[in-house]
PDB file of C-alpha atoms and ligand atoms in Angstrom:
ATOM      1  CA  MET A 110       0.018  -0.039   0.040  1.00  0.00           C
ATOM      2  CA  THR A 111       1.345   3.147  -1.037  1.00  0.00           C
ATOM      3  CA  VAL A 112       1.196   6.847  -0.785  1.00  0.00           C
ATOM      4  CA  TYR A 113       0.554   8.335  -4.267  1.00  0.00           C
ATOM      5  CA  THR A 114       2.007  11.888  -4.488  1.00  0.00           C
ATOM      6  CA  SER A 115       2.120  12.481  -8.264  1.00  0.00           C
ATOM      7  CA  LEU A 116      -0.158  12.188 -11.083  1.00  0.00           C
ATOM      8  CA  ASN A 117       1.975   9.612 -12.810  1.00  0.00           C
ATOM      9  CA  SER A 118       2.345   7.315  -9.825  1.00  0.00           C
ATOM     10  CA  LEU A 119      -1.640   6.665 -10.057  1.00  0.00           C
ATOM     11  CA  ASP A 120      -1.528   3.110 -11.387  1.00  0.00           C
ATOM     12  CA  PHE A 121      -4.911   1.969 -10.224  1.00  0.00           C
ATOM     13  CA  ASP A 122      -8.605   2.853 -10.816  1.00  0.00           C
ATOM     14  CA  LEU A 123     -11.363   3.128  -8.088  1.00  0.00           C
ATOM     15  CA  SER A 124     -12.602  -0.440  -9.145  1.00  0.00           C
ATOM     16  CA  ASP A 125      -9.296  -1.821  -8.161  1.00  0.00           C
ATOM     17  CA  VAL A 126      -9.421  -0.571  -4.517  1.00  0.00           C
ATOM     18  CA  THR A 127     -10.826  -3.073  -1.846  1.00  0.00           C
ATOM     19  CA  ASN A 128     -14.003  -2.043   0.180  1.00  0.00           C
ATOM     20  CA  ARG A 129     -13.716  -1.110   3.733  1.00  0.00           C
ATOM     21  CA  GLU A 130     -15.929  -1.051   6.751  1.00  0.00           C
ATOM     22  CA  ARG A 131     -18.189   1.855   7.154  1.00  0.00           C
ATOM     23  CA  ASP A 132     -18.149   4.368  10.089  1.00  0.00           C
ATOM     24  CA  PHE A 133     -21.360   4.469  11.847  1.00  0.00           C
ATOM     25  CA  ASP A 134     -21.287   6.730  14.770  1.00  0.00           C
ATOM     26  CA  VAL A 135     -20.846  10.414  15.067  1.00  0.00           C
ATOM     27  CA  LEU A 136     -18.698  12.376  17.669  1.00  0.00           C
ATOM     28  CA  MET A 137     -19.523  15.968  18.350  1.00  0.00           C
ATOM     29  CA  ALA A 138     -18.160  18.196  21.129  1.00  0.00           C
ATOM     30  CA  HIS A 139     -20.616  20.344  22.975  1.00  0.00           C
ATOM     31  CA  PRO A 140     -20.041  24.304  22.153  1.00  0.00           C
ATOM     32  CA  GLU A 141     -20.395  25.633  25.809  1.00  0.00           C
ATOM     33  CA  TYR A 142     -17.054  27.587  25.271  1.00  0.00           C
ATOM     34  CA  PHE A 143     -16.957  27.927  21.622  1.00  0.00           C
ATOM     35  CA  ASP A 144     -15.697  31.507  20.887  1.00  0.00           C
ATOM     36  CA  VAL A 145     -13.442  33.151  18.209  1.00  0.00           C
ATOM     37  CA  LYS A 146     -10.536  33.949  20.809  1.00  0.00           C
ATOM     38  CA  TYR A 147      -7.612  34.042  18.208  1.00  0.00           C
ATOM     39  CA  GLU A 148      -7.392  34.271  14.350  1.00  0.00           C
ATOM     40  CA  ILE A 149      -5.532  31.237  12.752  1.00  0.00           C
ATOM     41  CA  ASN A 150      -7.421  31.092   9.494  1.00  0.00           C
ATOM     42  CA  PRO A 151      -8.710  34.018   7.185  1.00  0.00           C
ATOM     43  CA  TYR A 152     -12.524  33.504   8.383  1.00  0.00           C
ATOM     44  CA  MET A 153     -11.504  34.260  12.000  1.00  0.00           C
ATOM     45  CA  ASP A 154     -11.942  37.811  13.276  1.00  0.00           C
ATOM     46  CA  SER A 155     -11.759  37.867  17.161  1.00  0.00           C
ATOM     47  CA  SER A 156     -13.802  41.082  17.160  1.00  0.00           C
ATOM     48  CA  ASN A 157     -16.675  39.403  15.458  1.00  0.00           C
ATOM     49  CA  LYS A 158     -18.480  37.868  18.546  1.00  0.00           C
ATOM     50  CA  VAL A 159     -20.054  34.570  18.733  1.00  0.00           C
ATOM     51  CA  ASN A 160     -24.048  34.721  19.789  1.00  0.00           C
ATOM     52  CA  ASN A 161     -23.731  31.688  22.318  1.00  0.00           C
ATOM     53  CA  GLN A 162     -27.651  31.117  22.256  1.00  0.00           C
ATOM     54  CA  GLU A 163     -27.593  30.980  18.752  1.00  0.00           C
ATOM     55  CA  ALA A 164     -24.531  28.778  18.514  1.00  0.00           C
ATOM     56  CA  PHE A 165     -26.256  26.262  20.891  1.00  0.00           C
ATOM     57  CA  LYS A 166     -29.426  26.182  18.656  1.00  0.00           C
ATOM     58  CA  GLN A 167     -27.288  25.521  15.549  1.00  0.00           C
ATOM     59  CA  TRP A 168     -25.243  22.783  17.149  1.00  0.00           C
ATOM     60  CA  GLU A 169     -28.324  21.124  18.587  1.00  0.00           C
ATOM     61  CA  ASN A 170     -29.922  21.427  15.135  1.00  0.00           C
ATOM     62  CA  LEU A 171     -27.055  19.507  13.540  1.00  0.00           C
ATOM     63  CA  LYS A 172     -27.041  16.997  16.094  1.00  0.00           C
ATOM     64  CA  SER A 173     -30.602  16.009  15.612  1.00  0.00           C
ATOM     65  CA  ILE A 174     -30.144  15.986  11.779  1.00  0.00           C
ATOM     66  CA  TYR A 175     -27.459  13.048  12.329  1.00  0.00           C
ATOM     67  CA  GLU A 176     -30.085  11.333  14.700  1.00  0.00           C
ATOM     68  CA  SER A 177     -32.952  11.800  12.344  1.00  0.00           C
ATOM     69  CA  LEU A 178     -30.804  10.039  10.003  1.00  0.00           C
ATOM     70  CA  GLY A 179     -30.118   7.188  12.134  1.00  0.00           C
ATOM     71  CA  TYR A 180     -26.814   7.837  13.671  1.00  0.00           C
ATOM     72  CA  ASN A 181     -25.745   7.523  17.308  1.00  0.00           C
ATOM     73  CA  VAL A 182     -24.224  10.733  18.497  1.00  0.00           C
ATOM     74  CA  HIS A 183     -21.544  10.870  21.246  1.00  0.00           C
ATOM     75  CA  VAL A 184     -20.888  13.952  22.873  1.00  0.00           C
ATOM     76  CA  LEU A 185     -17.536  15.273  24.158  1.00  0.00           C
ATOM     77  CA  GLU A 186     -17.623  17.324  27.175  1.00  0.00           C
ATOM     78  CA  PRO A 187     -16.817  21.112  26.577  1.00  0.00           C
ATOM     79  CA  VAL A 188     -13.545  22.199  27.942  1.00  0.00           C
ATOM     80  CA  GLU A 189     -12.976  25.818  28.968  1.00  0.00           C
ATOM     81  CA  GLY A 190      -9.963  27.383  27.153  1.00  0.00           C
ATOM     82  CA  LEU A 191     -10.527  25.185  24.144  1.00  0.00           C
ATOM     83  CA  PRO A 192     -13.038  27.324  21.831  1.00  0.00           C
ATOM     84  CA  ASP A 193     -12.157  25.339  18.721  1.00  0.00           C
ATOM     85  CA  LEU A 194     -12.846  21.789  20.433  1.00  0.00           C
ATOM     86  CA  VAL A 195     -16.239  21.757  18.726  1.00  0.00           C
ATOM     87  CA  PHE A 196     -14.520  21.049  15.497  1.00  0.00           C
ATOM     88  CA  THR A 197     -13.999  17.339  16.008  1.00  0.00           C
ATOM     89  CA  ALA A 198     -13.034  16.705  12.487  1.00  0.00           C
ATOM     90  CA  ASN A 199      -9.441  17.814  13.432  1.00  0.00           C
ATOM     91  CA  GLN A 200      -7.863  16.350  16.350  1.00  0.00           C
ATOM     92  CA  SER A 201      -7.878  12.631  15.125  1.00  0.00           C
ATOM     93  CA  PHE A 202      -8.313   9.960  12.640  1.00  0.00           C
ATOM     94  CA  PRO A 203     -10.079   6.702  13.627  1.00  0.00           C
ATOM     95  CA  TYR A 204     -10.286   3.846  11.435  1.00  0.00           C
ATOM     96  CA  PHE A 205     -10.913  -0.016  11.529  1.00  0.00           C
ATOM     97  CA  HIS A 206      -7.737  -2.086  11.451  1.00  0.00           C
ATOM     98  CA  ASN A 207      -8.205  -5.892  10.962  1.00  0.00           C
ATOM     99  CA  GLY A 208     -11.803  -5.556  12.719  1.00  0.00           C
ATOM    100  CA  HIS A 209     -10.251  -3.474  15.632  1.00  0.00           C
ATOM    101  CA  ARG A 210     -10.747   0.243  16.310  1.00  0.00           C
ATOM    102  CA  GLU A 211      -7.733   2.513  16.044  1.00  0.00           C
ATOM    103  CA  VAL A 212      -6.947   6.149  16.070  1.00  0.00           C
ATOM    104  CA  VAL A 213      -4.320   8.348  14.953  1.00  0.00           C
ATOM    105  CA  LEU A 214      -3.958  11.403  16.964  1.00  0.00           C
ATOM    106  CA  SER A 215      -3.189  14.775  15.270  1.00  0.00           C
ATOM    107  CA  ASN A 216      -0.384  17.341  15.542  1.00  0.00           C
ATOM    108  CA  MET A 217      -2.183  20.662  15.406  1.00  0.00           C
ATOM    109  CA  ALA A 218      -0.497  23.313  13.518  1.00  0.00           C
ATOM    110  CA  SER A 219      -1.535  25.807  16.110  1.00  0.00           C
ATOM    111  CA  LYS A 220      -0.402  25.891  19.779  1.00  0.00           C
ATOM    112  CA  HIS A 221      -3.946  27.389  20.459  1.00  0.00           C
ATOM    113  CA  ARG A 222      -5.504  23.804  19.673  1.00  0.00           C
ATOM    114  CA  GLN A 223      -2.793  21.533  20.666  1.00  0.00           C
ATOM    115  CA  ASN A 224      -4.293  20.902  23.976  1.00  0.00           C
ATOM    116  CA  GLU A 225      -7.640  19.506  22.372  1.00  0.00           C
ATOM    117  CA  VAL A 226      -5.981  16.470  21.306  1.00  0.00           C
ATOM    118  CA  GLU A 227      -5.292  15.259  24.957  1.00  0.00           C
ATOM    119  CA  GLN A 228      -9.200  15.480  25.405  1.00  0.00           C
ATOM    120  CA  LEU A 229      -9.560  13.267  22.461  1.00  0.00           C
ATOM    121  CA  ASN A 230      -6.871  11.071  23.606  1.00  0.00           C
ATOM    122  CA  ASP A 231      -8.782  10.516  26.930  1.00  0.00           C
ATOM    123  CA  TRP A 232     -12.082   9.917  24.948  1.00  0.00           C
ATOM    124  CA  TYR A 233     -10.616   7.255  22.644  1.00  0.00           C
ATOM    125  CA  LYS A 234      -8.762   5.570  25.530  1.00  0.00           C
ATOM    126  CA  LYS A 235     -11.952   5.298  27.491  1.00  0.00           C
ATOM    127  CA  SER A 236     -13.694   3.949  24.322  1.00  0.00           C
ATOM    128  CA  GLU A 237     -11.102   1.254  24.015  1.00  0.00           C
ATOM    129  CA  PHE A 238      -9.309   2.347  20.766  1.00  0.00           C
ATOM    130  CA  LYS A 239      -5.573   1.605  20.163  1.00  0.00           C
ATOM    131  CA  ILE A 240      -4.125   4.889  19.974  1.00  0.00           C
ATOM    132  CA  ARG A 241      -1.432   5.974  17.560  1.00  0.00           C
ATOM    133  CA  ARG A 242       0.800   8.977  17.236  1.00  0.00           C
ATOM    134  CA  ILE A 243       2.768  10.732  14.473  1.00  0.00           C
ATOM    135  CA  ASP A 244       6.212  12.337  15.029  1.00  0.00           C
ATOM    136  CA  ARG A 245       5.487  15.932  16.706  1.00  0.00           C
ATOM    137  CA  ASN A 246       7.192  17.543  13.723  1.00  0.00           C
ATOM    138  CA  LYS A 247       4.980  16.196  11.217  1.00  0.00           C
ATOM    139  CA  ILE A 248       1.787  18.574  11.359  1.00  0.00           C
ATOM    140  CA  PHE A 249      -1.290  16.358  10.908  1.00  0.00           C
ATOM    141  CA  GLU A 250      -5.001  17.898  11.234  1.00  0.00           C
ATOM    142  CA  GLY A 251      -7.094  14.793  11.135  1.00  0.00           C
ATOM    143  CA  MET A 252     -10.154  14.074   9.051  1.00  0.00           C
ATOM    144  CA  GLY A 253      -9.952  18.029   8.230  1.00  0.00           C
ATOM    145  CA  ASP A 254      -7.114  16.980   5.845  1.00  0.00           C
ATOM    146  CA  ALA A 255      -7.411  13.097   5.397  1.00  0.00           C
ATOM    147  CA  ILE A 256     -10.898  12.146   4.109  1.00  0.00           C
ATOM    148  CA  LYS A 257     -11.910   8.541   3.485  1.00  0.00           C
ATOM    149  CA  HIS A 258     -13.160   7.579   0.009  1.00  0.00           C
ATOM    150  CA  PRO A 259     -16.844   6.324   0.706  1.00  0.00           C
ATOM    151  CA  SER A 260     -16.718   2.434   1.064  1.00  0.00           C
ATOM    152  CA  LYS A 261     -13.286   2.203  -0.302  1.00  0.00           C
ATOM    153  CA  ASP A 262     -10.019   1.532   1.483  1.00  0.00           C
ATOM    154  CA  LEU A 263      -8.652   4.851   0.220  1.00  0.00           C
ATOM    155  CA  ILE A 264      -7.655   8.177   1.893  1.00  0.00           C
ATOM    156  CA  TRP A 265      -7.457  11.686   0.116  1.00  0.00           C
ATOM    157  CA  GLY A 266      -4.731  13.442   1.830  1.00  0.00           C
ATOM    158  CA  GLY A 267      -4.683  17.272   1.869  1.00  0.00           C
ATOM    159  CA  HIS A 268      -1.594  19.075   2.489  1.00  0.00           C
ATOM    160  CA  GLY A 269      -0.020  22.459   1.820  1.00  0.00           C
ATOM    161  CA  ILE A 270      -1.539  24.858   4.287  1.00  0.00           C
ATOM    162  CA  ARG A 271      -1.886  22.673   7.587  1.00  0.00           C
ATOM    163  CA  THR A 272      -1.001  19.053   7.298  1.00  0.00           C
ATOM    164  CA  SER A 273       2.418  18.370   5.986  1.00  0.00           C
ATOM    165  CA  VAL A 274       2.707  15.801   3.082  1.00  0.00           C
ATOM    166  CA  ASP A 275       5.170  13.746   5.128  1.00  0.00           C
ATOM    167  CA  ALA A 276       2.469  12.974   7.719  1.00  0.00           C
ATOM    168  CA  TYR A 277       0.913  10.808   5.231  1.00  0.00           C
ATOM    169  CA  LYS A 278       3.739   8.287   5.070  1.00  0.00           C
ATOM    170  CA  ALA A 279       2.921   7.730   8.956  1.00  0.00           C
ATOM    171  CA  LEU A 280      -0.757   7.631   8.359  1.00  0.00           C
ATOM    172  CA  ASN A 281      -0.244   4.845   5.779  1.00  0.00           C
ATOM    173  CA  ASN A 282       2.038   2.666   7.826  1.00  0.00           C
ATOM    174  CA  TYR A 283      -0.561   2.704  10.584  1.00  0.00           C
ATOM    175  CA  THR A 284      -3.788   2.373   8.460  1.00  0.00           C
ATOM    176  CA  ARG A 285      -2.299   0.350   5.574  1.00  0.00           C
ATOM    177  CA  SER A 286      -4.671   2.270   3.172  1.00  0.00           C
ATOM    178  CA  LYS A 287      -3.806   3.624  -0.101  1.00  0.00           C
ATOM    179  CA  ILE A 288      -3.407   7.525   0.109  1.00  0.00           C
ATOM    180  CA  VAL A 289      -3.650  10.052  -2.656  1.00  0.00           C
ATOM    181  CA  THR A 290      -2.240  13.304  -1.676  1.00  0.00           C
ATOM    182  CA  LEU A 291      -3.809  16.534  -3.033  1.00  0.00           C
ATOM    183  CA  LYS A 292      -1.871  19.997  -2.615  1.00  0.00           C
ATOM    184  CA  ILE A 293      -4.003  22.825  -1.593  1.00  0.00           C
ATOM    185  CA  ASP A 294      -2.505  26.258  -2.589  1.00  0.00           C
ATOM    186  CA  ASN A 295      -5.169  28.713  -1.930  1.00  0.00           C
ATOM    187  CA  ASN A 296      -5.157  30.016   1.798  1.00  0.00           C
ATOM    188  CA  ARG A 297      -9.086  30.213   1.750  1.00  0.00           C
ATOM    189  CA  PHE A 298      -9.232  26.634   1.582  1.00  0.00           C
ATOM    190  CA  TYR A 299      -7.045  25.812   4.551  1.00  0.00           C
ATOM    191  CA  HIS A 300      -8.132  22.194   4.863  1.00  0.00           C
ATOM    192  CA  LEU A 301      -9.156  19.755   2.396  1.00  0.00           C
ATOM    193  CA  ASP A 302     -12.434  19.558   3.839  1.00  0.00           C
ATOM    194  CA  THR A 303     -13.303  23.241   2.939  1.00  0.00           C
ATOM    195  CA  CYS A 304     -12.908  22.444  -0.855  1.00  0.00           C
ATOM    196  CA  PHE A 305     -13.537  18.779  -1.330  1.00  0.00           C
ATOM    197  CA  THR A 306     -16.682  16.673  -0.113  1.00  0.00           C
ATOM    198  CA  VAL A 307     -16.982  13.021  -0.990  1.00  0.00           C
ATOM    199  CA  LEU A 308     -20.536  12.284  -1.971  1.00  0.00           C
ATOM    200  CA  ASP A 309     -20.647   8.702  -2.751  1.00  0.00           C
ATOM    201  CA  SER A 310     -17.883   6.282  -4.138  1.00  0.00           C
ATOM    202  CA  LYS A 311     -18.103   7.739  -7.669  1.00  0.00           C
ATOM    203  CA  THR A 312     -19.071  11.583  -7.031  1.00  0.00           C
ATOM    204  CA  VAL A 313     -17.014  14.287  -5.397  1.00  0.00           C
ATOM    205  CA  LEU A 314     -17.974  17.951  -4.972  1.00  0.00           C
ATOM    206  CA  ILE A 315     -14.802  20.499  -5.256  1.00  0.00           C
ATOM    207  CA  ALA A 316     -13.855  23.834  -5.198  1.00  0.00           C
ATOM    208  CA  PRO A 317     -11.236  23.745  -8.229  1.00  0.00           C
ATOM    209  CA  ASP A 318      -9.635  26.964  -7.146  1.00  0.00           C
ATOM    210  CA  ALA A 319      -8.219  25.456  -4.157  1.00  0.00           C
ATOM    211  CA  PHE A 320      -5.901  23.012  -5.812  1.00  0.00           C
ATOM    212  CA  SER A 321      -2.669  22.869  -7.785  1.00  0.00           C
ATOM    213  CA  LYS A 322      -2.930  21.959 -11.308  1.00  0.00           C
ATOM    214  CA  GLU A 323      -1.380  18.278 -10.727  1.00  0.00           C
ATOM    215  CA  SER A 324      -3.804  17.688  -7.857  1.00  0.00           C
ATOM    216  CA  LEU A 325      -6.894  18.733  -9.697  1.00  0.00           C
ATOM    217  CA  ALA A 326      -5.872  16.510 -12.465  1.00  0.00           C
ATOM    218  CA  LYS A 327      -5.328  13.507  -9.982  1.00  0.00           C
ATOM    219  CA  ILE A 328      -9.060  14.291  -8.825  1.00  0.00           C
ATOM    220  CA  HIS A 329     -10.232  14.113 -12.441  1.00  0.00           C
ATOM    221  CA  ARG A 330      -8.115  10.854 -13.153  1.00  0.00           C
ATOM    222  CA  LEU A 331      -9.787   8.895 -10.434  1.00  0.00           C
ATOM    223  CA  TRP A 332     -13.473  10.161  -9.797  1.00  0.00           C
ATOM    224  CA  PRO A 333     -15.897   9.481 -12.627  1.00  0.00           C
ATOM    225  CA  THR A 334     -18.066  12.470 -11.551  1.00  0.00           C
ATOM    226  CA  VAL A 335     -16.730  15.785 -10.321  1.00  0.00           C
ATOM    227  CA  ILE A 336     -19.171  18.499  -9.401  1.00  0.00           C
ATOM    228  CA  GLU A 337     -17.677  21.949  -9.246  1.00  0.00           C
ATOM    229  CA  ALA A 338     -19.013  24.363  -6.603  1.00  0.00           C
ATOM    230  CA  PRO A 339     -19.222  28.038  -7.581  1.00  0.00           C
ATOM    231  CA  ILE A 340     -16.183  29.821  -6.127  1.00  0.00           C
ATOM    232  CA  ASN A 341     -18.279  32.535  -4.324  1.00  0.00           C
ATOM    233  CA  GLU A 342     -20.326  29.709  -2.542  1.00  0.00           C
ATOM    234  CA  ALA A 343     -17.187  27.662  -1.623  1.00  0.00           C
ATOM    235  CA  ALA A 344     -15.096  30.448  -0.549  1.00  0.00           C
ATOM    236  CA  GLU A 345     -17.831  32.444   1.479  1.00  0.00           C
ATOM    237  CA  SER A 346     -20.291  30.076   2.706  1.00  0.00           C
ATOM    238  CA  PHE A 347     -18.361  26.570   3.012  1.00  0.00           C
ATOM    239  CA  ALA A 348     -20.552  25.055   0.141  1.00  0.00           C
ATOM    240  CA  CYS A 349     -17.757  22.157   0.151  1.00  0.00           C
ATOM    241  CA  ASN A 350     -17.595  21.649   3.945  1.00  0.00           C
ATOM    242  CA  ALA A 351     -20.977  19.784   3.623  1.00  0.00           C
ATOM    243  CA  HIS A 352     -21.171  16.181   4.558  1.00  0.00           C
ATOM    244  CA  CYS A 353     -23.024  13.235   3.025  1.00  0.00           C
ATOM    245  CA  PRO A 354     -22.967  10.370   5.448  1.00  0.00           C
ATOM    246  CA  ASP A 355     -25.073   7.864   3.670  1.00  0.00           C
ATOM    247  CA  LYS A 356     -24.335   8.522  -0.044  1.00  0.00           C
ATOM    248  CA  GLU A 357     -27.654  10.121  -0.328  1.00  0.00           C
ATOM    249  CA  SER A 358     -28.435  12.981   2.075  1.00  0.00           C
ATOM    250  CA  VAL A 359     -25.997  15.991   1.763  1.00  0.00           C
ATOM    251  CA  ILE A 360     -25.878  18.165   4.915  1.00  0.00           C
ATOM    252  CA  ILE A 361     -24.890  21.684   3.751  1.00  0.00           C
ATOM    253  CA  GLN A 362     -24.940  25.173   4.981  1.00  0.00           C
ATOM    254  CA  GLU A 363     -28.196  26.896   4.118  1.00  0.00           C
ATOM    255  CA  GLY A 364     -28.352  29.458   1.229  1.00  0.00           C
ATOM    256  CA  ASN A 365     -25.512  27.591  -1.022  1.00  0.00           C
ATOM    257  CA  THR A 366     -28.402  27.647  -3.766  1.00  0.00           C
ATOM    258  CA  GLN A 367     -26.243  27.020  -6.804  1.00  0.00           C
ATOM    259  CA  THR A 368     -24.643  24.294  -5.130  1.00  0.00           C
ATOM    260  CA  GLU A 369     -27.717  22.679  -4.001  1.00  0.00           C
ATOM    261  CA  GLU A 370     -29.150  22.763  -7.444  1.00  0.00           C
ATOM    262  CA  LEU A 371     -26.205  20.915  -8.679  1.00  0.00           C
ATOM    263  CA  LEU A 372     -26.489  18.473  -6.006  1.00  0.00           C
ATOM    264  CA  GLU A 373     -29.993  17.872  -6.636  1.00  0.00           C
ATOM    265  CA  SER A 374     -29.452  17.475 -10.274  1.00  0.00           C
ATOM    266  CA  HIS A 375     -27.068  14.627  -9.723  1.00  0.00           C
ATOM    267  CA  GLY A 376     -29.755  12.933  -7.496  1.00  0.00           C
ATOM    268  CA  PHE A 377     -28.922  13.821  -4.039  1.00  0.00           C
ATOM    269  CA  LYS A 378     -31.037  15.123  -1.376  1.00  0.00           C
ATOM    270  CA  VAL A 379     -30.129  18.502   0.079  1.00  0.00           C
ATOM    271  CA  VAL A 380     -30.471  18.854   4.084  1.00  0.00           C
ATOM    272  CA  GLU A 381     -29.871  22.454   4.786  1.00  0.00           C
ATOM    273  CA  THR A 382     -28.672  23.599   8.305  1.00  0.00           C
ATOM    274  CA  ASP A 383     -27.614  26.923   9.671  1.00  0.00           C
ATOM    275  CA  THR A 384     -23.881  26.948  10.996  1.00  0.00           C
ATOM    276  CA  SER A 385     -23.450  30.613  10.583  1.00  0.00           C
ATOM    277  CA  GLU A 386     -22.122  31.126  14.167  1.00  0.00           C
ATOM    278  CA  PHE A 387     -19.474  28.485  13.714  1.00  0.00           C
ATOM    279  CA  MET A 388     -18.485  29.944  10.404  1.00  0.00           C
ATOM    280  CA  LYS A 389     -17.169  32.995  12.337  1.00  0.00           C
ATOM    281  CA  ALA A 390     -14.362  30.468  13.479  1.00  0.00           C
ATOM    282  CA  GLY A 391     -13.792  29.081   9.905  1.00  0.00           C
ATOM    283  CA  GLY A 392     -15.848  25.925  10.209  1.00  0.00           C
ATOM    284  CA  SER A 393     -19.292  24.333   8.980  1.00  0.00           C
ATOM    285  CA  VAL A 394     -21.037  21.041   8.782  1.00  0.00           C
ATOM    286  CA  PHE A 395     -18.126  18.929   8.018  1.00  0.00           C
ATOM    287  CA  CYS A 396     -15.800  20.205  10.577  1.00  0.00           C
ATOM    288  CA  MET A 397     -18.327  19.829  13.377  1.00  0.00           C
ATOM    289  CA  LYS A 398     -18.210  15.989  13.594  1.00  0.00           C
ATOM    290  CA  MET A 399     -16.275  12.915  13.565  1.00  0.00           C
ATOM    291  CA  MET A 400     -17.316   9.861  11.927  1.00  0.00           C
ATOM    292  CA  ILE A 401     -16.188   6.910  14.177  1.00  0.00           C
ATOM    293  CA  PRO A 402     -16.213   3.118  13.791  1.00  0.00           C
ATOM    294  CA  SER A 403     -19.453   2.106  15.888  1.00  0.00           C
ATOM    295  CA  LEU A 404     -19.008   1.599  19.476  1.00  0.00           C
ATOM    296  CA  ASN A 405     -21.219  -1.342  19.828  1.00  0.00           C
TER     297      ASN A 405
HETATM  298  N1  LIG B 597     -10.772  27.523  13.864  1.00  0.00           N
HETATM  299  C1  LIG B 597     -10.576  26.356  13.490  1.00  0.00           C
HETATM  300  C2  LIG B 597      -8.810  26.201  12.772  1.00  0.00           C
HETATM  301  O1  LIG B 597      -8.633  27.205  12.120  1.00  0.00           O
HETATM  302  C3  LIG B 597     -11.568  25.737  12.721  1.00  0.00           C
HETATM  303  C4  LIG B 597     -11.380  24.438  12.283  1.00  0.00           C
HETATM  304  C5  LIG B 597     -12.379  23.973  11.134  1.00  0.00           C
HETATM  305  N2  LIG B 597     -12.241  22.512  10.783  1.00  0.00           N
HETATM  306  C6  LIG B 597     -12.236  21.998   9.654  1.00  0.00           C
HETATM  307  N3  LIG B 597     -12.048  20.705   9.485  1.00  0.00           N
HETATM  308  N4  LIG B 597     -12.169  22.860   8.396  1.00  0.00           N
HETATM  309  O2  LIG B 597      -8.373  25.272  13.096  1.00  0.00           O
END
C-alpha cells in the first residue's frame, strides 16, 4: 500500500481498490466554550463576537439531523479555554484495522489547538481504541485534511496549508490504506474539507480553485463524476464543507443555492442547516463532527 504523491504514480482505478467497513457513529463536542479567541484562518476575526444562544441552537440542530438519519451521536464534554474543540474533525483520524478500532491522533499546526488532542486521547482511551501517534514535527490535522473515500480503502490526503505531506507516510503505515495526496495552494481553503466533499464512491464536490494543477488532474483521473461548486459559495459560505454520511443526503450550510441545485441535479437530497455562528471560526458542517467506527 502506497502514498501516491504524483499524477504519474496513479497506477490504479477506483474499481481496483478494496472495500472497507463503514463508520457508523458520530462524535461531536458540546459548544459551551465555543468562541473566536484567536485568528488562525482567514475567516476568523476575534472582534466578530459569537452569539452563544444561537450557536447552541445551531449545534443542537445539526446533532438532531444526524440522529434523524439514524446515527448514534456521542458528545464530548466542553472544556474551558479550548474554543475550537467543537471542530471534532481535526484532532484525530479513527479507523478499523483488521476489525479493531484504532485512531491516529493529530499534531495541530497552532499551539492554541494542541491541548484539544489530549481531550480526544482520553475519550478514545475510554472507548478502547488503540492509540497511535505521528512524530510531533509532522503537522497532521486529522479528518480535516485526511478524508476517507466512501466505502473504499482509500484516503485523500490534503496538504500544503496545515497538514504536512510527510504525515501521510506515517498515516499509511498505521492504516495500510492507499493514500492519494492533494496539494492545496489557496489560503482560503486551509483544510481539504473546505474544498472537497465526498458524496458517494463515484461522485465528489470540489472547489477547483483550491488545488494545484497536478492535484486537480489527480481528482479528475480517479473520480468518474466531479461536481464543481461556484467559487463564491465555496469561499464564502462553506459549500464544500458539506457532509454526505449515507451517499444520499447532503447536509450543507443553508443558502448555497447554486451548489444545492447541482447536488439535486445529480440525484442527491439536500439537507440545509445553519452553521453561521461556527463559520465565524472558519468551520461548518463537516468540521463539526467526526465519523467513528461504531462503538457497539
Ligand atoms: N478555527 C479552526 C481552525 O482554524 C476551525 C477548524 C475547522 N475545521 C475544519 N475541519 N475545517 O483550526
